[in-house]
JSON list of N, CA and C in Angstrom, two decimals:
[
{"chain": "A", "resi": 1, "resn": "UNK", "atom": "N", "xyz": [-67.33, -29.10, -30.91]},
{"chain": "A", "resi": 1, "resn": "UNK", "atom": "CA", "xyz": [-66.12, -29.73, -30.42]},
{"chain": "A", "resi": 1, "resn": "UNK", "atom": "C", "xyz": [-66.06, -31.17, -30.93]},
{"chain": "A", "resi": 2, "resn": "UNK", "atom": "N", "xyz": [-65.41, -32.06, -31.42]},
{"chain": "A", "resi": 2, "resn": "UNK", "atom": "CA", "xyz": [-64.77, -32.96, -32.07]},
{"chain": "A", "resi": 2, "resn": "UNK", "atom": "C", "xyz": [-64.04, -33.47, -31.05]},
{"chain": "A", "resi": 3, "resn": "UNK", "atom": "N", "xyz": [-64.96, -35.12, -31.11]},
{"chain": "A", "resi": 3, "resn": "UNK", "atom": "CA", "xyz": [-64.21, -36.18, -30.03]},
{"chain": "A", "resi": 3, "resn": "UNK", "atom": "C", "xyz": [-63.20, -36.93, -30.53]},
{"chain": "A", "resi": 4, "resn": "UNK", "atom": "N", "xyz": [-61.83, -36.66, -29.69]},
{"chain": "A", "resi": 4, "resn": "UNK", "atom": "CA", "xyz": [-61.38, -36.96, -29.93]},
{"chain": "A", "resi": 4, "resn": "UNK", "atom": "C", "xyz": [-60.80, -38.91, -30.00]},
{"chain": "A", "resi": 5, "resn": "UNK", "atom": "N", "xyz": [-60.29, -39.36, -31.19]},
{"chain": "A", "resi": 5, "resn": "UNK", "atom": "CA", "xyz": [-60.44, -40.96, -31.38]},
{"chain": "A", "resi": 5, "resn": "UNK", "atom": "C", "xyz": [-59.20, -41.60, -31.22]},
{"chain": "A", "resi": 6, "resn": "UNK", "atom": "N", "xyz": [-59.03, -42.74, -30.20]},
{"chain": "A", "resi": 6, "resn": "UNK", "atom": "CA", "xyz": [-57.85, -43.44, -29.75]},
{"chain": "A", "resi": 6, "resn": "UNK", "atom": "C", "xyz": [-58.00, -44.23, -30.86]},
{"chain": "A", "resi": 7, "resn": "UNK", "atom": "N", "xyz": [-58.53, -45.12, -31.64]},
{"chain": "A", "resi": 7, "resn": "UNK", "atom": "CA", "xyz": [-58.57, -46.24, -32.27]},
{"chain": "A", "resi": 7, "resn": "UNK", "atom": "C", "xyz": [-58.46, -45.55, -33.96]},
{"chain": "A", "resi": 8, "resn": "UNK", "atom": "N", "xyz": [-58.46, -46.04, -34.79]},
{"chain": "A", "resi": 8, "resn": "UNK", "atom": "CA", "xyz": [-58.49, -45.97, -35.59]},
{"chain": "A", "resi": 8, "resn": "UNK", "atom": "C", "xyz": [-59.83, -47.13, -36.28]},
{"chain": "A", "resi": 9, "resn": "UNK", "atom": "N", "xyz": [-60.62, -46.70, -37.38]},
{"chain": "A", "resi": 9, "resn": "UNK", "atom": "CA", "xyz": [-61.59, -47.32, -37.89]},
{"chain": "A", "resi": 9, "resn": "UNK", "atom": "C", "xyz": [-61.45, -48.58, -38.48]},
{"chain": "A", "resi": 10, "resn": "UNK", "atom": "N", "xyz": [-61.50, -49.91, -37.80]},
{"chain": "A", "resi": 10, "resn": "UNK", "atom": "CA", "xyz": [-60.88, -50.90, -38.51]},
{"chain": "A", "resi": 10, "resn": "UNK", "atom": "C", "xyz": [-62.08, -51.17, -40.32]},
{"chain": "A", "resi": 11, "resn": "UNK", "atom": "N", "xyz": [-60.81, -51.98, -40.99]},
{"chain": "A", "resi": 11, "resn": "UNK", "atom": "CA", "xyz": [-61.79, -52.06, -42.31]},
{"chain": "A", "resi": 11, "resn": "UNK", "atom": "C", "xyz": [-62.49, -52.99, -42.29]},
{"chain": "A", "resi": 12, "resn": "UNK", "atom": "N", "xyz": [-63.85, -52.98, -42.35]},
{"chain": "A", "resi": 12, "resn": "UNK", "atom": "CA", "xyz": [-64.75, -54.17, -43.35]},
{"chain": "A", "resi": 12, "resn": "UNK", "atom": "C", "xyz": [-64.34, -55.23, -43.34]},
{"chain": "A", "resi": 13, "resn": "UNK", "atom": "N", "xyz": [-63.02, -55.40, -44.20]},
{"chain": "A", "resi": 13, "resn": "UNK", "atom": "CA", "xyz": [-62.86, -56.66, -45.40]},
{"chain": "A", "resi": 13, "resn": "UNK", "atom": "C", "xyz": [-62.95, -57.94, -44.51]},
{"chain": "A", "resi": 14, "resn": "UNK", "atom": "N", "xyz": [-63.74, -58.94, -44.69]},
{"chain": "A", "resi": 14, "resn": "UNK", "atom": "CA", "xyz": [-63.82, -60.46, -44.22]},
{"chain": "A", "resi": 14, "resn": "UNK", "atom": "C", "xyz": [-62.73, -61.29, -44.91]},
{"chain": "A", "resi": 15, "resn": "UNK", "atom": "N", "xyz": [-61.98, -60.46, -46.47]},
{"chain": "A", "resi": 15, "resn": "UNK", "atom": "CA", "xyz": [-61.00, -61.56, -46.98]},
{"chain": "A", "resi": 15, "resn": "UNK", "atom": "C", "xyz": [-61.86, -62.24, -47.92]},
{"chain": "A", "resi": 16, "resn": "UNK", "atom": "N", "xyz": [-63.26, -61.81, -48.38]},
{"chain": "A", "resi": 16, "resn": "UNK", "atom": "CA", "xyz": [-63.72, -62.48, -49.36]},
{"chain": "A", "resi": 16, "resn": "UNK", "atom": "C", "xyz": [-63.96, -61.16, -50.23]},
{"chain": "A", "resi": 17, "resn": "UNK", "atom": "N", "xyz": [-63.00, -61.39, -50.99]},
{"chain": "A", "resi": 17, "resn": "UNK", "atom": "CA", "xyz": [-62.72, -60.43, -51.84]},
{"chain": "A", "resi": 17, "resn": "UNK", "atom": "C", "xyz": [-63.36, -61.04, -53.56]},
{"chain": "A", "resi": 18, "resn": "UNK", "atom": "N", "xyz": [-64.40, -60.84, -53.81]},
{"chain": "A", "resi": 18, "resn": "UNK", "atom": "CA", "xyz": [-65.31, -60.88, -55.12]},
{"chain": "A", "resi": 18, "resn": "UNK", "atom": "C", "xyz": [-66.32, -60.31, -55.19]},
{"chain": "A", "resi": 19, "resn": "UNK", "atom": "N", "xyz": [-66.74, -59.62, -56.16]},
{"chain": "A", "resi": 19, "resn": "UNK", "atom": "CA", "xyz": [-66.77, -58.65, -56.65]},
{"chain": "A", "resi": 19, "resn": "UNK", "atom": "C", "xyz": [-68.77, -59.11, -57.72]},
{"chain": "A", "resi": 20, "resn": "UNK", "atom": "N", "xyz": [-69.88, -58.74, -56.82]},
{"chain": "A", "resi": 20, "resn": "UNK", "atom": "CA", "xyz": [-71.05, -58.98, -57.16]},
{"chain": "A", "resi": 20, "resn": "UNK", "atom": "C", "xyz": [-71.36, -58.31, -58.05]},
{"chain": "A", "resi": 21, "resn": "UNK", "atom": "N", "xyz": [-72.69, -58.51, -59.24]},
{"chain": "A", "resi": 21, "resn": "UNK", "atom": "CA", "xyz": [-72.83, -58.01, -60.33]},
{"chain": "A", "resi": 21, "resn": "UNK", "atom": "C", "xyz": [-73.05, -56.11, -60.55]},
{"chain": "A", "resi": 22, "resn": "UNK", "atom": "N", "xyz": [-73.30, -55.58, -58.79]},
{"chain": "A", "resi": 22, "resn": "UNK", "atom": "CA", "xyz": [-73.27, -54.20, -59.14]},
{"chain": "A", "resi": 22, "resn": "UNK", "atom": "C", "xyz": [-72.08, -53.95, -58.90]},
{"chain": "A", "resi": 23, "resn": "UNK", "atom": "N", "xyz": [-71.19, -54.61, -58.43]},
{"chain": "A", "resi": 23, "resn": "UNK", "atom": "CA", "xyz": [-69.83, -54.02, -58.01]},
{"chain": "A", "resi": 23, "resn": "UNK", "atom": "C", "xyz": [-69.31, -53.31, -56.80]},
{"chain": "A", "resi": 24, "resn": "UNK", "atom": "N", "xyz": [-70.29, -54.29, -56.02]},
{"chain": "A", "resi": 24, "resn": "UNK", "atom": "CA", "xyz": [-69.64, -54.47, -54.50]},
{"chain": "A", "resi": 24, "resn": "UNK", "atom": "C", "xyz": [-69.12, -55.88, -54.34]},
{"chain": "A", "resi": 25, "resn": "UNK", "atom": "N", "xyz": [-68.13, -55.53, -53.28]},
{"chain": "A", "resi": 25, "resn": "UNK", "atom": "CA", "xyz": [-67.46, -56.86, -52.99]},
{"chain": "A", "resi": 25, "resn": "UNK", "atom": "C", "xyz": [-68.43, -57.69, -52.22]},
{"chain": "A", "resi": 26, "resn": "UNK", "atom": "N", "xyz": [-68.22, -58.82, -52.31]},
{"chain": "A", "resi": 26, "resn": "UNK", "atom": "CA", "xyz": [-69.63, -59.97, -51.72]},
{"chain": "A", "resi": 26, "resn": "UNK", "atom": "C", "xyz": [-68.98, -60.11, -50.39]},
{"chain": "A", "resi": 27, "resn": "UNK", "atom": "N", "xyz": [-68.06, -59.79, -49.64]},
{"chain": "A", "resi": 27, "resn": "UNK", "atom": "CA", "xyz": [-67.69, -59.62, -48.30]},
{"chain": "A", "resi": 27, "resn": "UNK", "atom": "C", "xyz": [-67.66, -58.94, -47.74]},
{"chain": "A", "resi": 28, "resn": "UNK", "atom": "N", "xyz": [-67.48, -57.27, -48.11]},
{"chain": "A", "resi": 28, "resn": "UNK", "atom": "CA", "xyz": [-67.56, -56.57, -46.97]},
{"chain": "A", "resi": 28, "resn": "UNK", "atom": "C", "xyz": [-68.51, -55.28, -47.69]},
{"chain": "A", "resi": 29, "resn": "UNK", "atom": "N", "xyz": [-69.25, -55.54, -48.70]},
{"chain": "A", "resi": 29, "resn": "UNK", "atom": "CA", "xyz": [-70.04, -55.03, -49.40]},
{"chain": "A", "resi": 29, "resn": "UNK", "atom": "C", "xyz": [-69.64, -53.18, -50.16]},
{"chain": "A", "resi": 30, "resn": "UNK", "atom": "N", "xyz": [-68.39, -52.92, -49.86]},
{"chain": "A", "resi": 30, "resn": "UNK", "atom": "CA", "xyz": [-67.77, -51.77, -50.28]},
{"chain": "A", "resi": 30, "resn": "UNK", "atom": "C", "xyz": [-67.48, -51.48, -51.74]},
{"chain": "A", "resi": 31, "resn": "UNK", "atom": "N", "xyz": [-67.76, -50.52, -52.06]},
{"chain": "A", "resi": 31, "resn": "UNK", "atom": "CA", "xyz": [-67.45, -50.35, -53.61]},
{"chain": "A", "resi": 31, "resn": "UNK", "atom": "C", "xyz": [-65.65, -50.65, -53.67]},
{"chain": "A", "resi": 32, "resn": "UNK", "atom": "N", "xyz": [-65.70, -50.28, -55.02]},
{"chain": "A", "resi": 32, "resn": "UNK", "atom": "CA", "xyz": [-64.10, -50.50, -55.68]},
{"chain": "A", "resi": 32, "resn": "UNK", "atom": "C", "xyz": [-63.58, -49.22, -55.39]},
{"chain": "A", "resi": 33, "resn": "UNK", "atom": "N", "xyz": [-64.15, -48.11, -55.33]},
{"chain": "A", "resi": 33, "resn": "UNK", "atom": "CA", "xyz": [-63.57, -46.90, -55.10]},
{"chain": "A", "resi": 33, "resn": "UNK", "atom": "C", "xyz": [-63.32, -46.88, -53.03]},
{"chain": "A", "resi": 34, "resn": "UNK", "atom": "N", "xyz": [-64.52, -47.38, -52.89]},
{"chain": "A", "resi": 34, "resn": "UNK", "atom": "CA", "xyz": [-64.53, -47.27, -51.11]},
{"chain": "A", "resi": 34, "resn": "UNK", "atom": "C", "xyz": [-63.15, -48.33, -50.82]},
{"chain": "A", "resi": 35, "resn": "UNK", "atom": "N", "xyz": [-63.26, -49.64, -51.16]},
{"chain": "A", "resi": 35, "resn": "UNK", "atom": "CA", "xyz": [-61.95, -50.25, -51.09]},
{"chain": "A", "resi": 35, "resn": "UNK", "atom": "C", "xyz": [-60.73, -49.84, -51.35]},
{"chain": "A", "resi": 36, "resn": "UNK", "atom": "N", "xyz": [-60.07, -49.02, -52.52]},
{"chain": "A", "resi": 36, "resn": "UNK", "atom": "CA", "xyz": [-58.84, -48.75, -53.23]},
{"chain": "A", "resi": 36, "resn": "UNK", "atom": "C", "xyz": [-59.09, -47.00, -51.81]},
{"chain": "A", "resi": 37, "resn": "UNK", "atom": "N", "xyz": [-59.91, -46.28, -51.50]},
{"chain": "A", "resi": 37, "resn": "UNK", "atom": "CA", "xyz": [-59.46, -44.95, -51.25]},
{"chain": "A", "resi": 37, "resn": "UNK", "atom": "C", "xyz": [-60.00, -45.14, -49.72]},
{"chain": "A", "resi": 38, "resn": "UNK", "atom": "N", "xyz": [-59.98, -46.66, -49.10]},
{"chain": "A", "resi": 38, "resn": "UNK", "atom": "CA", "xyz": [-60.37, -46.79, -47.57]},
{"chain": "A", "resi": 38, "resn": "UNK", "atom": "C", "xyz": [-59.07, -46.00, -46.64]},
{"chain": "A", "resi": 39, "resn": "UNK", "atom": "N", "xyz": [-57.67, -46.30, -47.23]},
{"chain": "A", "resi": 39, "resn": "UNK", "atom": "CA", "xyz": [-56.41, -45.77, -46.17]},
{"chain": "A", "resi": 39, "resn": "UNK", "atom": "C", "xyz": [-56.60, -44.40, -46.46]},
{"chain": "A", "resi": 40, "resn": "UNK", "atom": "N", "xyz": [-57.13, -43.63, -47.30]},
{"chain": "A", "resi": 40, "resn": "UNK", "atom": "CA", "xyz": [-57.00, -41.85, -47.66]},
{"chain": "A", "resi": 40, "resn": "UNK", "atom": "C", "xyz": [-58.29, -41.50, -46.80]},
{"chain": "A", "resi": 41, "resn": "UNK", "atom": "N", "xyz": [-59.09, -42.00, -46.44]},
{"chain": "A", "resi": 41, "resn": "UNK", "atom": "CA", "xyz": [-60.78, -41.60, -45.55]},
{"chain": "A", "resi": 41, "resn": "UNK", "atom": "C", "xyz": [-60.35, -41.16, -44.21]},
{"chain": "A", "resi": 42, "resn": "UNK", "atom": "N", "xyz": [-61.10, -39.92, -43.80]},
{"chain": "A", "resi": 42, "resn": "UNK", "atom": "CA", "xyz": [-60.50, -39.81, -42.43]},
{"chain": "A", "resi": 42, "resn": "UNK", "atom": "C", "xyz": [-61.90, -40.62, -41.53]},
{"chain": "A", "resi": 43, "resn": "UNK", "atom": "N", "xyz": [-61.85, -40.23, -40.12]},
{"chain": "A", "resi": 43, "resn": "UNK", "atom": "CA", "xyz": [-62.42, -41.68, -39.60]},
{"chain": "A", "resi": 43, "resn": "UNK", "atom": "C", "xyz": [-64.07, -41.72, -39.91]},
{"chain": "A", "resi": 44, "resn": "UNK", "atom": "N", "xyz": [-64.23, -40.26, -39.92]},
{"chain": "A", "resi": 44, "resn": "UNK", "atom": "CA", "xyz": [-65.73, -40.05, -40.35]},
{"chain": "A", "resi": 44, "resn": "UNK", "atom": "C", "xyz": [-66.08, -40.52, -41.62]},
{"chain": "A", "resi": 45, "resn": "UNK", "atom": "N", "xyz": [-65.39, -40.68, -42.24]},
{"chain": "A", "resi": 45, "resn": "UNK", "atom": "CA", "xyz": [-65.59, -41.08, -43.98]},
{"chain": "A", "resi": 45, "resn": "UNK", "atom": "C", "xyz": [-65.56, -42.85, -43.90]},
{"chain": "A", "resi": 46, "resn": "UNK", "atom": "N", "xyz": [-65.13, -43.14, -42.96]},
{"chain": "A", "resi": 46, "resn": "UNK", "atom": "CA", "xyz": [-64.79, -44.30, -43.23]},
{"chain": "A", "resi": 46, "resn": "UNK", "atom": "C", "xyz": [-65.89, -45.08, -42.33]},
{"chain": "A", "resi": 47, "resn": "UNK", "atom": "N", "xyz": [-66.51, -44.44, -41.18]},
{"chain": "A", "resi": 47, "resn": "UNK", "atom": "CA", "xyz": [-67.90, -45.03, -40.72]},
{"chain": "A", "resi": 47, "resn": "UNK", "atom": "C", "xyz": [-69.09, -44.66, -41.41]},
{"chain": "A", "resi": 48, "resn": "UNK", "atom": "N", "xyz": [-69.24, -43.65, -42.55]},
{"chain": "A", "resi": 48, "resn": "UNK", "atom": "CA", "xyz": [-70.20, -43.60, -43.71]},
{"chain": "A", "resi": 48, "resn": "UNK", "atom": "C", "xyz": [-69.90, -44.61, -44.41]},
{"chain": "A", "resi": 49, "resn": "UNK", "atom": "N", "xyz": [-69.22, -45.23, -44.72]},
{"chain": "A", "resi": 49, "resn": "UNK", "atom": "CA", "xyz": [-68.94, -46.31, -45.56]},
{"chain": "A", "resi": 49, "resn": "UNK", "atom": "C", "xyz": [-69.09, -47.39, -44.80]},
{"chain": "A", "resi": 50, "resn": "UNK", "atom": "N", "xyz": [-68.67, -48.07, -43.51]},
{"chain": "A", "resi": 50, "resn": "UNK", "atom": "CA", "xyz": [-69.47, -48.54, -42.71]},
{"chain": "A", "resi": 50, "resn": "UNK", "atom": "C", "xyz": [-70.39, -49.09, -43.07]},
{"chain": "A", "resi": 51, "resn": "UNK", "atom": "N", "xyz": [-71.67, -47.76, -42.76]},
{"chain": "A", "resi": 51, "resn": "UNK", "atom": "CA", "xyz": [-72.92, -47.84, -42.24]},
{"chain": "A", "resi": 51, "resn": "UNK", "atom": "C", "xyz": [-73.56, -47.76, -43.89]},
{"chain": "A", "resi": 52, "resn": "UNK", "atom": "N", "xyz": [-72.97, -47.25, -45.11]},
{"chain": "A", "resi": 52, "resn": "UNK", "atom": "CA", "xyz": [-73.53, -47.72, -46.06]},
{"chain": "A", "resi": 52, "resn": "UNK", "atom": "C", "xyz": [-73.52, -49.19, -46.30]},
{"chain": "A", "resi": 53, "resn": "UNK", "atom": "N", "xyz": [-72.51, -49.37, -45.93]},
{"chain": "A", "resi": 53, "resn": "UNK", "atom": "CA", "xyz": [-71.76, -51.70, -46.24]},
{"chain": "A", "resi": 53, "resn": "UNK", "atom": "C", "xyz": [-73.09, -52.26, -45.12]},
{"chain": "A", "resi": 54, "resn": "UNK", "atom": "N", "xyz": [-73.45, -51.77, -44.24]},
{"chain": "A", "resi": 54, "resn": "UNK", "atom": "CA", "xyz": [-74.25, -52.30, -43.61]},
{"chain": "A", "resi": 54, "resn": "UNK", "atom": "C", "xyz": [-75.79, -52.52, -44.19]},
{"chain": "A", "resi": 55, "resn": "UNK", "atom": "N", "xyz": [-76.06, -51.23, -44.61]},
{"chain": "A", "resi": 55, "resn": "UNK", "atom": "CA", "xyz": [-76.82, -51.28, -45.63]},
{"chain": "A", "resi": 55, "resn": "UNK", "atom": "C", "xyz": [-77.49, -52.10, -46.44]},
{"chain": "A", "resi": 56, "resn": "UNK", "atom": "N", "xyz": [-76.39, -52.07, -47.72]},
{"chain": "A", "resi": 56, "resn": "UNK", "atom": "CA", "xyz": [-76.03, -52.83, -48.62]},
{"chain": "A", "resi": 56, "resn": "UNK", "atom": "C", "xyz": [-76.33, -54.31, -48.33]},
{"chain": "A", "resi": 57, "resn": "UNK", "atom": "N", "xyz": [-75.47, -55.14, -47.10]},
{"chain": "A", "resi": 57, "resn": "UNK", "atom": "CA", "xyz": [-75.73, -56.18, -46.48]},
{"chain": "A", "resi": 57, "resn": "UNK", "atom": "C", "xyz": [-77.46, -56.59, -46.38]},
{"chain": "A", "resi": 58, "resn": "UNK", "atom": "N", "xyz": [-77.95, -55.24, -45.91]},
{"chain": "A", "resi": 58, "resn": "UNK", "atom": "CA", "xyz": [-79.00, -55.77, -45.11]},
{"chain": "A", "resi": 58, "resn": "UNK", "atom": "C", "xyz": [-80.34, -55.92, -46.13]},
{"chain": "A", "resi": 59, "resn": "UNK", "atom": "N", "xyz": [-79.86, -54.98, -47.92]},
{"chain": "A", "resi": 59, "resn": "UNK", "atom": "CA", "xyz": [-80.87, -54.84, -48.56]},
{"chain": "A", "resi": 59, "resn": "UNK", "atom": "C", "xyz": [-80.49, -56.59, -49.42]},
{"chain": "A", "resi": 60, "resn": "UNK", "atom": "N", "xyz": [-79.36, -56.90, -49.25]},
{"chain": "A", "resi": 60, "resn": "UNK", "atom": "CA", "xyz": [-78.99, -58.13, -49.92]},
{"chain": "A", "resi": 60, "resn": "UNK", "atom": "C", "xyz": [-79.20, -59.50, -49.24]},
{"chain": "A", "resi": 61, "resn": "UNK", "atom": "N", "xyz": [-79.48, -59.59, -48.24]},
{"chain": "A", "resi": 61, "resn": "UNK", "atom": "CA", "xyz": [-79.90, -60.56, -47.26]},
{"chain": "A", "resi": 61, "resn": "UNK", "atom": "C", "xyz": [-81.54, -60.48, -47.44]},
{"chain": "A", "resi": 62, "resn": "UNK", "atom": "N", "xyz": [-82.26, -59.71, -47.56]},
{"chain": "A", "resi": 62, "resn": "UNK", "atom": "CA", "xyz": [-83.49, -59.29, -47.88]},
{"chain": "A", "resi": 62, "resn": "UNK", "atom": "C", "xyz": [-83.80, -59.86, -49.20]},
{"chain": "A", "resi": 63, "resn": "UNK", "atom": "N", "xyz": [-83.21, -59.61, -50.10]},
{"chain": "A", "resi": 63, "resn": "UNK", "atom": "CA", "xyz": [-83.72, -60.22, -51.21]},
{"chain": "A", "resi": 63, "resn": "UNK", "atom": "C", "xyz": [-83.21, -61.82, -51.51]},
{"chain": "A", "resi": 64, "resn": "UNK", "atom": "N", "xyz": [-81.99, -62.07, -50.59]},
{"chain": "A", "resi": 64, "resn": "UNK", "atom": "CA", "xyz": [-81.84, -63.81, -50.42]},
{"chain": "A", "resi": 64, "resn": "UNK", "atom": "C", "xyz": [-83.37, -64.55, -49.34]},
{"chain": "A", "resi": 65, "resn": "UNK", "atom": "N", "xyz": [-83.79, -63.53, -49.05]},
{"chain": "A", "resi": 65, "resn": "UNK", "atom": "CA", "xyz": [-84.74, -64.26, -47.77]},
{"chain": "A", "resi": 65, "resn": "UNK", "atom": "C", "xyz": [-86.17, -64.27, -48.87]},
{"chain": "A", "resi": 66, "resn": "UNK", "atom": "N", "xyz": [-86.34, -63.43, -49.54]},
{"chain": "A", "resi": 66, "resn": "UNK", "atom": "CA", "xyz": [-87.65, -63.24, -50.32]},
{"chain": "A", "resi": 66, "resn": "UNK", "atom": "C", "xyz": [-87.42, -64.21, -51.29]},
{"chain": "A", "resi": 67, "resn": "UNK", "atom": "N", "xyz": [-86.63, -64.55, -52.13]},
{"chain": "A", "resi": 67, "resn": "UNK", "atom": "CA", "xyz": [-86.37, -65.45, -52.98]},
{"chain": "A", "resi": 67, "resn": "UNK", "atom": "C", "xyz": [-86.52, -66.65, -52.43]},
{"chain": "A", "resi": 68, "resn": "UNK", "atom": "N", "xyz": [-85.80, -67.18, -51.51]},
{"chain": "A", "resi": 68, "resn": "UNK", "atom": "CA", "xyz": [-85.97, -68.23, -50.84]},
{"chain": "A", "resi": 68, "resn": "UNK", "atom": "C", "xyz": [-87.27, -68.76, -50.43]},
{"chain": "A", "resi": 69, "resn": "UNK", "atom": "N", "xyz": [-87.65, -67.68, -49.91]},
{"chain": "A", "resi": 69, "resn": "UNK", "atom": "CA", "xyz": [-89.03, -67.72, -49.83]},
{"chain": "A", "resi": 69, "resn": "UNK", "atom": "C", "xyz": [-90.89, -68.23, -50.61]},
{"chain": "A", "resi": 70, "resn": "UNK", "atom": "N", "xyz": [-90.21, -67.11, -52.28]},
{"chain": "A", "resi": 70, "resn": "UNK", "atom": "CA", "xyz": [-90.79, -67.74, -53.21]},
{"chain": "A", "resi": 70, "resn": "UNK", "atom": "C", "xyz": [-90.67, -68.70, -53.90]},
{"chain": "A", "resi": 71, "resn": "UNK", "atom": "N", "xyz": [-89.30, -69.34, -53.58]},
{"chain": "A", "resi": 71, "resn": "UNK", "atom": "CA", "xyz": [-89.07, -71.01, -53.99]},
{"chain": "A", "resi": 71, "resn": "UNK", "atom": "C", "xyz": [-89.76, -71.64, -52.62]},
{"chain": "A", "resi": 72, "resn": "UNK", "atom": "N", "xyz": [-89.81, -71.28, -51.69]},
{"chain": "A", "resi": 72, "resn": "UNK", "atom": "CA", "xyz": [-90.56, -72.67, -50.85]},
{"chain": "A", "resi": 72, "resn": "UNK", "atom": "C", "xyz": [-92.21, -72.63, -50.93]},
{"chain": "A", "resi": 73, "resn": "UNK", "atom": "N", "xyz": [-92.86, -71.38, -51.43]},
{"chain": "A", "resi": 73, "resn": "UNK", "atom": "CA", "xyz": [-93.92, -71.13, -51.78]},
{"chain": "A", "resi": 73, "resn": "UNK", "atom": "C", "xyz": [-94.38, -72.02, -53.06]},
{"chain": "A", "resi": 74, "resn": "UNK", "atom": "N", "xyz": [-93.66, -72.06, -53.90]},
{"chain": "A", "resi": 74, "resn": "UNK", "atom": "CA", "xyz": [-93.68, -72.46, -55.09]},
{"chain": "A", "resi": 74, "resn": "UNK", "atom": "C", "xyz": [-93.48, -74.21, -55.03]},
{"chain": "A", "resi": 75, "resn": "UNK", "atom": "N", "xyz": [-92.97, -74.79, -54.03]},
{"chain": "A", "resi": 75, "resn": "UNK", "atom": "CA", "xyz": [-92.62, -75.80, -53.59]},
{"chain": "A", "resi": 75, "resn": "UNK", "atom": "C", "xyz": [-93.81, -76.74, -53.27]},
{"chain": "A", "resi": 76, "resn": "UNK", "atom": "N", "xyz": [-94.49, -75.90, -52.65]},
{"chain": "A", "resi": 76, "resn": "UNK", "atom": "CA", "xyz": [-95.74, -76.31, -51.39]},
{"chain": "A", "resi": 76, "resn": "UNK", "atom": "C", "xyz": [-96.66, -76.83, -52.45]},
{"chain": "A", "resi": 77, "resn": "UNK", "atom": "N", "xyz": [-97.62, -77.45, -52.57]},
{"chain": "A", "resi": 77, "resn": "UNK", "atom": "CA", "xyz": [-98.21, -78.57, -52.79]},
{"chain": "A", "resi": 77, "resn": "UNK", "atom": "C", "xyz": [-99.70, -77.12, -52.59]},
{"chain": "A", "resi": 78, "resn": "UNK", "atom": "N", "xyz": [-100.31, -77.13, -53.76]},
{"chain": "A", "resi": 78, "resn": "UNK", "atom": "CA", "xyz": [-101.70, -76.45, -53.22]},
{"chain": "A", "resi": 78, "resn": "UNK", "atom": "C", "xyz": [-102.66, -76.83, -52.72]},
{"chain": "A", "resi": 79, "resn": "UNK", "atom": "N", "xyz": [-103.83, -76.65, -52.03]},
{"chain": "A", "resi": 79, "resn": "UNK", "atom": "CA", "xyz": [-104.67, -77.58, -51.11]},
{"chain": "A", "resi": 79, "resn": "UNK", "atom": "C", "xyz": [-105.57, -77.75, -52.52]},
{"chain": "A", "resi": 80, "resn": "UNK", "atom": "N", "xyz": [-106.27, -78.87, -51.95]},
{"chain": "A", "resi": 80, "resn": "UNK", "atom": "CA", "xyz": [-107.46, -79.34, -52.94]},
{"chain": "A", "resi": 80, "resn": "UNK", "atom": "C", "xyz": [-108.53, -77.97, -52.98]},
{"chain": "A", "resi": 81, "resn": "UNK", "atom": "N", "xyz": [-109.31, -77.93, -53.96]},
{"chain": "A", "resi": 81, "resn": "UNK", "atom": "CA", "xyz": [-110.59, -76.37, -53.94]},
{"chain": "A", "resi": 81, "resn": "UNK", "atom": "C", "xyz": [-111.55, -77.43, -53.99]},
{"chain": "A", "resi": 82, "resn": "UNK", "atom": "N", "xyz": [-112.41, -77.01, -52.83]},
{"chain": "A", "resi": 82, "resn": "UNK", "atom": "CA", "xyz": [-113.52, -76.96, -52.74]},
{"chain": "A", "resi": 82, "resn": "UNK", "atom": "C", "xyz": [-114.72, -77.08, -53.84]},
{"chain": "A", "resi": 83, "resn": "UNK", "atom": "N", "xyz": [-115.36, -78.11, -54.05]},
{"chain": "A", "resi": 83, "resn": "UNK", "atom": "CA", "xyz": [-116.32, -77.62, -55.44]},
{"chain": "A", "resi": 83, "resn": "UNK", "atom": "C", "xyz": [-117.63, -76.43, -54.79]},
{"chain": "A", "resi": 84, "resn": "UNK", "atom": "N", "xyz": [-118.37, -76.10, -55.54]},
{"chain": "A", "resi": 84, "resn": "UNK", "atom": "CA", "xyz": [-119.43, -75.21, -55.16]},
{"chain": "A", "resi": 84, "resn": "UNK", "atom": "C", "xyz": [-120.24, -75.85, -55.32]},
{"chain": "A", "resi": 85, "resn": "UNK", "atom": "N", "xyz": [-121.30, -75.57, -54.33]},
{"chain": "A", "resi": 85, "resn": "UNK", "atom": "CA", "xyz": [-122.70, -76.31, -54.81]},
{"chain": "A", "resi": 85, "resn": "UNK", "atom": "C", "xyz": [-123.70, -75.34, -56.02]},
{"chain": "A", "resi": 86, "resn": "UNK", "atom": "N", "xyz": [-124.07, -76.26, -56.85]},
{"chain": "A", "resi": 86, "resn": "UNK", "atom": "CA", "xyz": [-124.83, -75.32, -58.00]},
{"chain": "A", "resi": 86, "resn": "UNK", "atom": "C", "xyz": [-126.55, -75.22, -57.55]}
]
């Protein structure tokens, strides 16, 4: 049985509409095809796309945090070494 839906699936888009080097938009992380064929999706199609944009978000925030990361690593000052006694 299939629940039935008062709302309709609102879209993604934040309005920052540009377009990152794989070709998701850098705002609501949807392809060019998911964007242009979002009004033809029925509601199930359109919370797979969703939960892929969420995704997407979360693998791209991940690699802004690791980067960031290895620049403040890279930043840091190394401690003095220890000599050995011979």
């Amino acid at each position: 049985m299939e629940q039935l839906e008062f709302f309709d699936v609102t879209s993604p888009c934040i309005g920052v509409c540009q377009v990152n080097n794989r070709g998701y938009c850098k705002g609501c992380f949807r392809s060019r095809e998911e964007r242009f064929d979002w009004l033809k999706f029925s509601s199930g199609q359109k919370r797979e796309v969703i939960r892929l944009c969420q995704d997407r978000k979360r693998r791209v925030l991940a690699a802004v945090r690791k980067k960031q990361l290895e620049l403040s690593l890279e930043e840091q000052p190394t401690p003095p070494q220890d000599s050995l006694p011979f």
